Coordinates of N, CA and C in Angstrom, one line a residue:
M1 N -1.6 9.7 -9.6 CA -0.4 8.9 -9.1 C -0.7 7.5 -9.5
I2 N 0.3 6.9 -10.1 CA 0.3 5.5 -10.6 C 0.9 4.6 -9.4
V3 N 0.1 3.7 -9.0 CA 0.5 2.8 -7.9 C 0.5 1.4 -8.3
R4 N 1.5 0.6 -8.0 CA 1.6 -0.8 -8.3 C 1.4 -1.6 -7.0
I5 N 0.5 -2.5 -7.0 CA 0.4 -3.5 -5.9 C 1.2 -4.7 -6.5
M6 N 2.2 -5.1 -5.8 CA 3.1 -6.2 -6.3 C 2.2 -7.4 -6.5
G7 N 2.4 -8.0 -7.7 CA 1.7 -9.2 -8.0 C 0.2 -9.0 -8.5
E8 N -0.2 -7.8 -8.5 CA -1.6 -7.5 -9.0 C -1.7 -6.6 -10.2
G9 N -0.9 -5.6 -10.3 CA -1.0 -4.7 -11.4 C -1.0 -3.2 -10.9
Q10 N -1.4 -2.3 -11.8 CA -1.3 -0.9 -11.5 C -2.7 -0.3 -11.4
V11 N -2.8 0.8 -10.6 CA -4.0 1.6 -10.5 C -3.6 3.0 -10.5
E12 N -4.5 3.9 -10.9 CA -4.3 5.3 -10.9 C -5.1 5.9 -9.7
I13 N -4.4 6.6 -8.9 CA -5.1 7.2 -7.7 C -5.1 8.7 -7.8
G14 N -6.3 9.3 -7.5 CA -6.5 10.7 -7.6 C -5.8 11.4 -6.4
A15 N -5.4 12.6 -6.6 CA -4.8 13.4 -5.5 C -5.7 13.5 -4.3
A16 N -7.0 13.6 -4.5 CA -8.0 13.7 -3.4 C -8.0 12.5 -2.4
D17 N -7.5 11.4 -2.9 CA -7.5 10.1 -2.1 C -6.2 9.9 -1.3
I18 N -5.2 10.7 -1.5 CA -3.9 10.5 -0.9 C -4.0 10.6 0.6
D19 N -4.8 11.6 1.1 CA -4.9 11.8 2.6 C -5.4 10.6 3.3
V20 N -6.5 10.0 2.8 CA -7.0 8.8 3.5 C -6.1 7.7 3.4
L21 N -5.4 7.5 2.3 CA -4.4 6.5 2.2 C -3.2 6.7 3.1
N22 N -2.8 8.0 3.4 CA -1.8 8.3 4.3 C -2.2 7.9 5.7
E23 N -3.5 8.1 6.1 CA -3.9 7.7 7.4 C -3.8 6.2 7.6
L24 N -4.2 5.5 6.6 CA -4.1 4.0 6.7 C -2.7 3.6 6.7
D25 N -1.8 4.3 6.0 CA -0.4 4.0 6.0 C 0.2 4.2 7.4
S26 N -0.2 5.3 8.0 CA 0.2 5.5 9.4 C -0.2 4.5 10.4
E27 N -1.4 4.0 10.2 CA -1.9 2.9 11.1 C -1.1 1.6 10.8
L28 N -0.8 1.4 9.6 CA 0.0 0.2 9.2 C 1.4 0.3 9.9
E29 N 2.0 1.5 9.8 CA 3.3 1.7 10.4 C 3.3 1.5 11.9
A30 N 2.2 1.9 12.6 CA 2.1 1.7 14.0 C 2.0 0.2 14.3
A31 N 1.3 -0.5 13.5 CA 1.2 -2.0 13.8 C 2.6 -2.6 13.6
I32 N 3.3 -2.2 12.6 CA 4.7 -2.7 12.4 C 5.6 -2.4 13.6
E33 N 5.5 -1.1 14.0 CA 6.4 -0.7 15.1 C 6.1 -1.5 16.4
S34 N 4.8 -1.8 16.6 CA 4.5 -2.6 17.8 C 4.6 -4.1 17.6
D35 N 5.0 -4.5 16.4 CA 5.3 -5.9 16.1 C 4.0 -6.7 16.3
D36 N 2.9 -6.1 16.0 CA 1.6 -6.8 16.2 C 1.1 -7.4 14.9
E37 N 1.3 -8.7 14.8 CA 1.1 -9.4 13.5 C -0.4 -9.3 13.1
I38 N -1.3 -9.5 14.0 CA -2.7 -9.5 13.7 C -3.2 -8.1 13.3
E39 N -2.7 -7.1 14.0 CA -3.0 -5.7 13.6 C -2.4 -5.3 12.3
F40 N -1.1 -5.8 12.1 CA -0.4 -5.5 10.8 C -1.2 -6.1 9.6
R41 N -1.6 -7.3 9.8 CA -2.4 -8.0 8.7 C -3.7 -7.2 8.4
A42 N -4.4 -6.8 9.4 CA -5.6 -6.0 9.2 C -5.4 -4.7 8.5
K43 N -4.3 -4.0 9.0 CA -4.0 -2.7 8.4 C -3.5 -2.8 7.0
L44 N -2.7 -3.8 6.7 CA -2.2 -4.0 5.3 C -3.4 -4.2 4.4
H45 N -4.3 -5.1 4.8 CA -5.4 -5.4 3.9 C -6.3 -4.2 3.8
A46 N -6.5 -3.4 4.8 CA -7.3 -2.2 4.7 C -6.7 -1.2 3.7
L47 N -5.4 -1.0 3.8 CA -4.7 -0.1 2.9 C -4.9 -0.6 1.4
L48 N -4.6 -1.9 1.2 CA -4.7 -2.4 -0.2 C -6.1 -2.4 -0.7
D49 N -7.1 -2.7 0.2 CA -8.5 -2.6 -0.2 C -8.9 -1.2 -0.6
K50 N -8.4 -0.2 0.1 CA -8.8 1.1 -0.2 C -8.1 1.6 -1.5
V51 N -6.9 1.2 -1.7 CA -6.2 1.5 -3.0 C -7.0 0.9 -4.2
R52 N -7.4 -0.3 -4.0 CA -8.2 -1.0 -5.1 C -9.6 -0.3 -5.3
H53 N -10.1 0.2 -4.2 CA -11.5 0.8 -4.2 C -11.4 2.2 -4.9
V54 N -10.5 3.0 -4.5 CA -10.4 4.4 -5.0 C -9.7 4.5 -6.3
G55 N -8.8 3.5 -6.6 CA -8.0 3.5 -7.8 C -8.7 3.0 -9.0
K56 N -8.3 3.5 -10.2 CA -8.8 3.1 -11.4 C -7.8 2.1 -12.0
A57 N -8.1 0.9 -12.2 CA -7.2 -0.1 -12.7 C -6.7 0.2 -14.1
L58 N -5.4 0.1 -14.3 CA -4.9 0.3 -15.6 C -4.9 -1.0 -16.4
P59 N -5.0 -1.0 -17.7 CA -5.0 -2.3 -18.5 C -3.7 -3.1 -18.2
D60 N -3.8 -4.4 -18.2 CA -2.7 -5.3 -18.0 C -1.5 -5.0 -18.9
D61 N -1.8 -4.6 -20.1 CA -0.7 -4.3 -21.1 C -0.1 -2.9 -21.0
S62 N -0.6 -2.1 -20.0 CA -0.1 -0.8 -19.8 C 1.3 -0.9 -19.1
L63 N 2.2 -0.1 -19.5 CA 3.5 -0.1 -18.9 C 3.9 1.3 -18.4
E64 N 3.0 1.9 -17.6 CA 3.3 3.2 -17.0 C 4.3 3.1 -15.9
P65 N 5.1 4.1 -15.7 CA 6.0 4.0 -14.6 C 5.3 4.2 -13.3
S66 N 5.5 3.4 -12.3 CA 4.8 3.4 -11.0 C 5.5 4.5 -10.1
E67 N 4.7 5.3 -9.6 CA 5.3 6.3 -8.6 C 5.4 5.8 -7.2
L68 N 4.6 4.7 -7.0 CA 4.6 4.1 -5.7 C 4.4 2.6 -5.9
I69 N 5.1 1.8 -5.1 CA 4.9 0.3 -5.1 C 4.5 -0.2 -3.7
L70 N 3.4 -0.9 -3.7 CA 2.9 -1.4 -2.4 C 3.1 -2.9 -2.4
P71 N 3.3 -3.5 -1.2 CA 3.5 -4.9 -1.1 C 2.3 -5.7 -1.4
P72 N 2.4 -7.0 -1.7 CA 1.3 -7.8 -1.9 C 0.6 -8.1 -0.6
A73 N -0.7 -8.6 -0.6 CA -1.5 -8.8 0.6 C -0.9 -9.9 1.5
D74 N -0.1 -10.8 0.9 CA 0.5 -11.9 1.7 C 1.9 -11.5 2.2
A75 N 2.3 -10.3 2.1 CA 3.7 -9.9 2.5 C 3.8 -10.1 4.0
S76 N 5.0 -10.4 4.4 CA 5.3 -10.6 5.9 C 5.5 -9.2 6.5
I77 N 5.5 -9.2 7.8 CA 5.7 -7.9 8.5 C 7.2 -7.5 8.2
E78 N 8.1 -8.4 8.1 CA 9.5 -8.1 7.8 C 9.7 -7.5 6.4
E79 N 9.0 -8.1 5.5 CA 9.1 -7.6 4.1 C 8.6 -6.2 4.0
V80 N 7.5 -5.9 4.7 CA 6.9 -4.5 4.6 C 7.8 -3.6 5.4
R81 N 8.3 -4.0 6.5 CA 9.3 -3.2 7.3 C 10.4 -2.7 6.4
E82 N 10.9 -3.6 5.6 CA 12.1 -3.3 4.7 C 11.7 -2.3 3.6
M83 N 10.4 -2.3 3.2 CA 9.9 -1.4 2.2 C 9.6 0.0 2.7
L84 N 9.4 0.2 4.0 CA 9.1 1.5 4.6 C 10.2 2.4 4.4
G85 N 9.9 3.6 4.0 CA 10.9 4.7 4.0 C 10.7 5.6 5.1
D86 N 11.3 6.8 5.1 CA 11.1 7.8 6.1 C 9.7 8.3 6.2
T87 N 8.9 8.2 5.1 CA 7.6 8.7 5.1 C 6.5 7.6 5.0
G88 N 6.9 6.3 5.3 CA 6.0 5.2 5.2 C 6.0 4.7 3.8
L89 N 4.9 3.9 3.5 CA 4.8 3.4 2.1 C 4.3 4.4 1.1
I90 N 3.5 5.4 1.7 CA 2.9 6.4 0.9 C 3.4 7.8 1.3
P91 N 4.2 8.4 0.5 CA 4.7 9.7 0.9 C 3.6 10.8 0.8
G92 N 3.8 11.8 1.7 CA 2.9 12.9 1.6 C 2.3 13.3 2.9

Protein backbone atom coordinates (compact mmCIF):
# COMPACT_ATOMS: atom_id res chain seq x y z
CA MET A 1 0.00 0.00 0.00
CA ILE A 2 1.34 3.44 -0.96
CA VAL A 3 0.79 6.04 1.76
CA ARG A 4 1.35 9.77 1.46
CA ILE A 5 2.05 11.86 4.52
CA MET A 6 1.03 15.34 3.48
CA GLY A 7 4.04 17.61 3.15
CA GLU A 8 6.55 14.76 3.49
CA GLY A 9 6.26 12.28 0.64
CA GLN A 10 5.24 8.70 0.03
CA VAL A 11 6.09 5.41 1.71
CA GLU A 12 5.22 1.84 0.86
CA ILE A 13 3.62 -0.13 3.70
CA GLY A 14 3.50 -3.91 3.79
CA ALA A 15 0.20 -5.71 4.43
CA ALA A 16 1.60 -7.18 7.65
CA ASP A 17 1.87 -3.69 9.17
CA ILE A 18 -1.73 -2.61 8.55
CA ASP A 19 -3.11 -4.14 11.79
CA VAL A 20 -0.78 -2.18 14.08
CA LEU A 21 -1.48 0.99 12.10
CA ASN A 22 -5.22 0.37 12.49
CA GLU A 23 -4.78 0.10 16.26
CA LEU A 24 -2.99 3.46 16.34
CA ASP A 25 -5.66 4.91 14.06
CA SER A 26 -8.38 3.77 16.49
CA GLU A 27 -6.54 5.42 19.37
CA LEU A 28 -6.28 8.63 17.34
CA GLU A 29 -10.01 8.52 16.59
CA ALA A 30 -10.79 8.11 20.29
CA ALA A 31 -8.67 11.16 21.13
CA ILE A 32 -10.51 13.18 18.48
CA GLU A 33 -13.92 12.02 19.73
CA SER A 34 -13.02 13.04 23.28
CA ASP A 35 -11.69 16.37 21.96
CA ASP A 36 -8.48 15.81 23.94
CA GLU A 37 -5.85 17.97 22.22
CA ILE A 38 -2.88 16.56 24.17
CA GLU A 39 -3.88 12.94 23.54
CA PHE A 40 -4.71 13.77 19.90
CA ARG A 41 -1.25 15.22 19.33
CA ALA A 42 0.45 12.20 20.95
CA LYS A 43 -1.61 9.69 18.94
CA LEU A 44 -1.15 11.53 15.64
CA HIS A 45 2.62 11.60 16.14
CA ALA A 46 2.64 7.92 17.16
CA LEU A 47 0.75 6.95 13.99
CA LEU A 48 2.96 9.01 11.70
CA ASP A 49 6.14 7.79 13.41
CA LYS A 50 5.03 4.17 12.96
CA VAL A 51 4.25 4.75 9.27
CA ARG A 52 7.71 6.26 8.80
CA HIS A 53 9.31 3.38 10.71
CA VAL A 54 7.63 0.46 8.95
CA GLY A 55 7.31 2.13 5.54
CA LYS A 56 9.88 2.15 2.80
CA ALA A 57 10.32 5.71 1.52
CA LEU A 58 9.71 6.13 -2.19
CA PRO A 59 12.04 8.41 -4.17
CA ASP A 60 10.99 12.06 -4.28
CA ASP A 61 10.62 11.89 -8.06
CA SER A 62 8.26 8.88 -7.84
CA LEU A 63 4.68 9.64 -8.81
CA GLU A 64 2.86 6.56 -7.58
CA PRO A 65 -0.86 6.91 -6.85
CA SER A 66 -1.39 7.05 -3.09
CA GLU A 67 -3.91 4.60 -1.70
CA LEU A 68 -4.00 6.49 1.57
CA ILE A 69 -3.29 10.09 2.55
CA LEU A 70 -2.37 10.99 6.11
CA PRO A 71 -2.33 14.48 7.61
CA PRO A 72 0.91 16.28 8.42
CA ALA A 73 2.27 16.18 11.97
CA ASP A 74 1.19 19.76 12.60
CA ALA A 75 -2.44 19.23 11.51
CA SER A 76 -5.11 20.52 13.84
CA ILE A 77 -7.68 18.28 15.48
CA GLU A 78 -10.34 19.86 13.22
CA GLU A 79 -8.33 19.18 10.05
CA VAL A 80 -7.92 15.52 10.98
CA ARG A 81 -11.57 15.23 12.01
CA GLU A 82 -12.52 16.38 8.49
CA MET A 83 -10.23 13.73 6.94
CA LEU A 84 -11.73 10.85 8.93
CA GLY A 85 -13.97 8.54 7.01
CA ASP A 86 -16.28 5.81 8.30
CA THR A 87 -13.23 3.61 8.83
CA GLY A 88 -10.81 6.21 10.23
CA LEU A 89 -7.72 7.37 8.41
CA ILE A 90 -6.60 3.81 7.67
CA PRO A 91 -9.26 1.48 6.29
CA GLY A 92 -9.21 -2.15 7.22
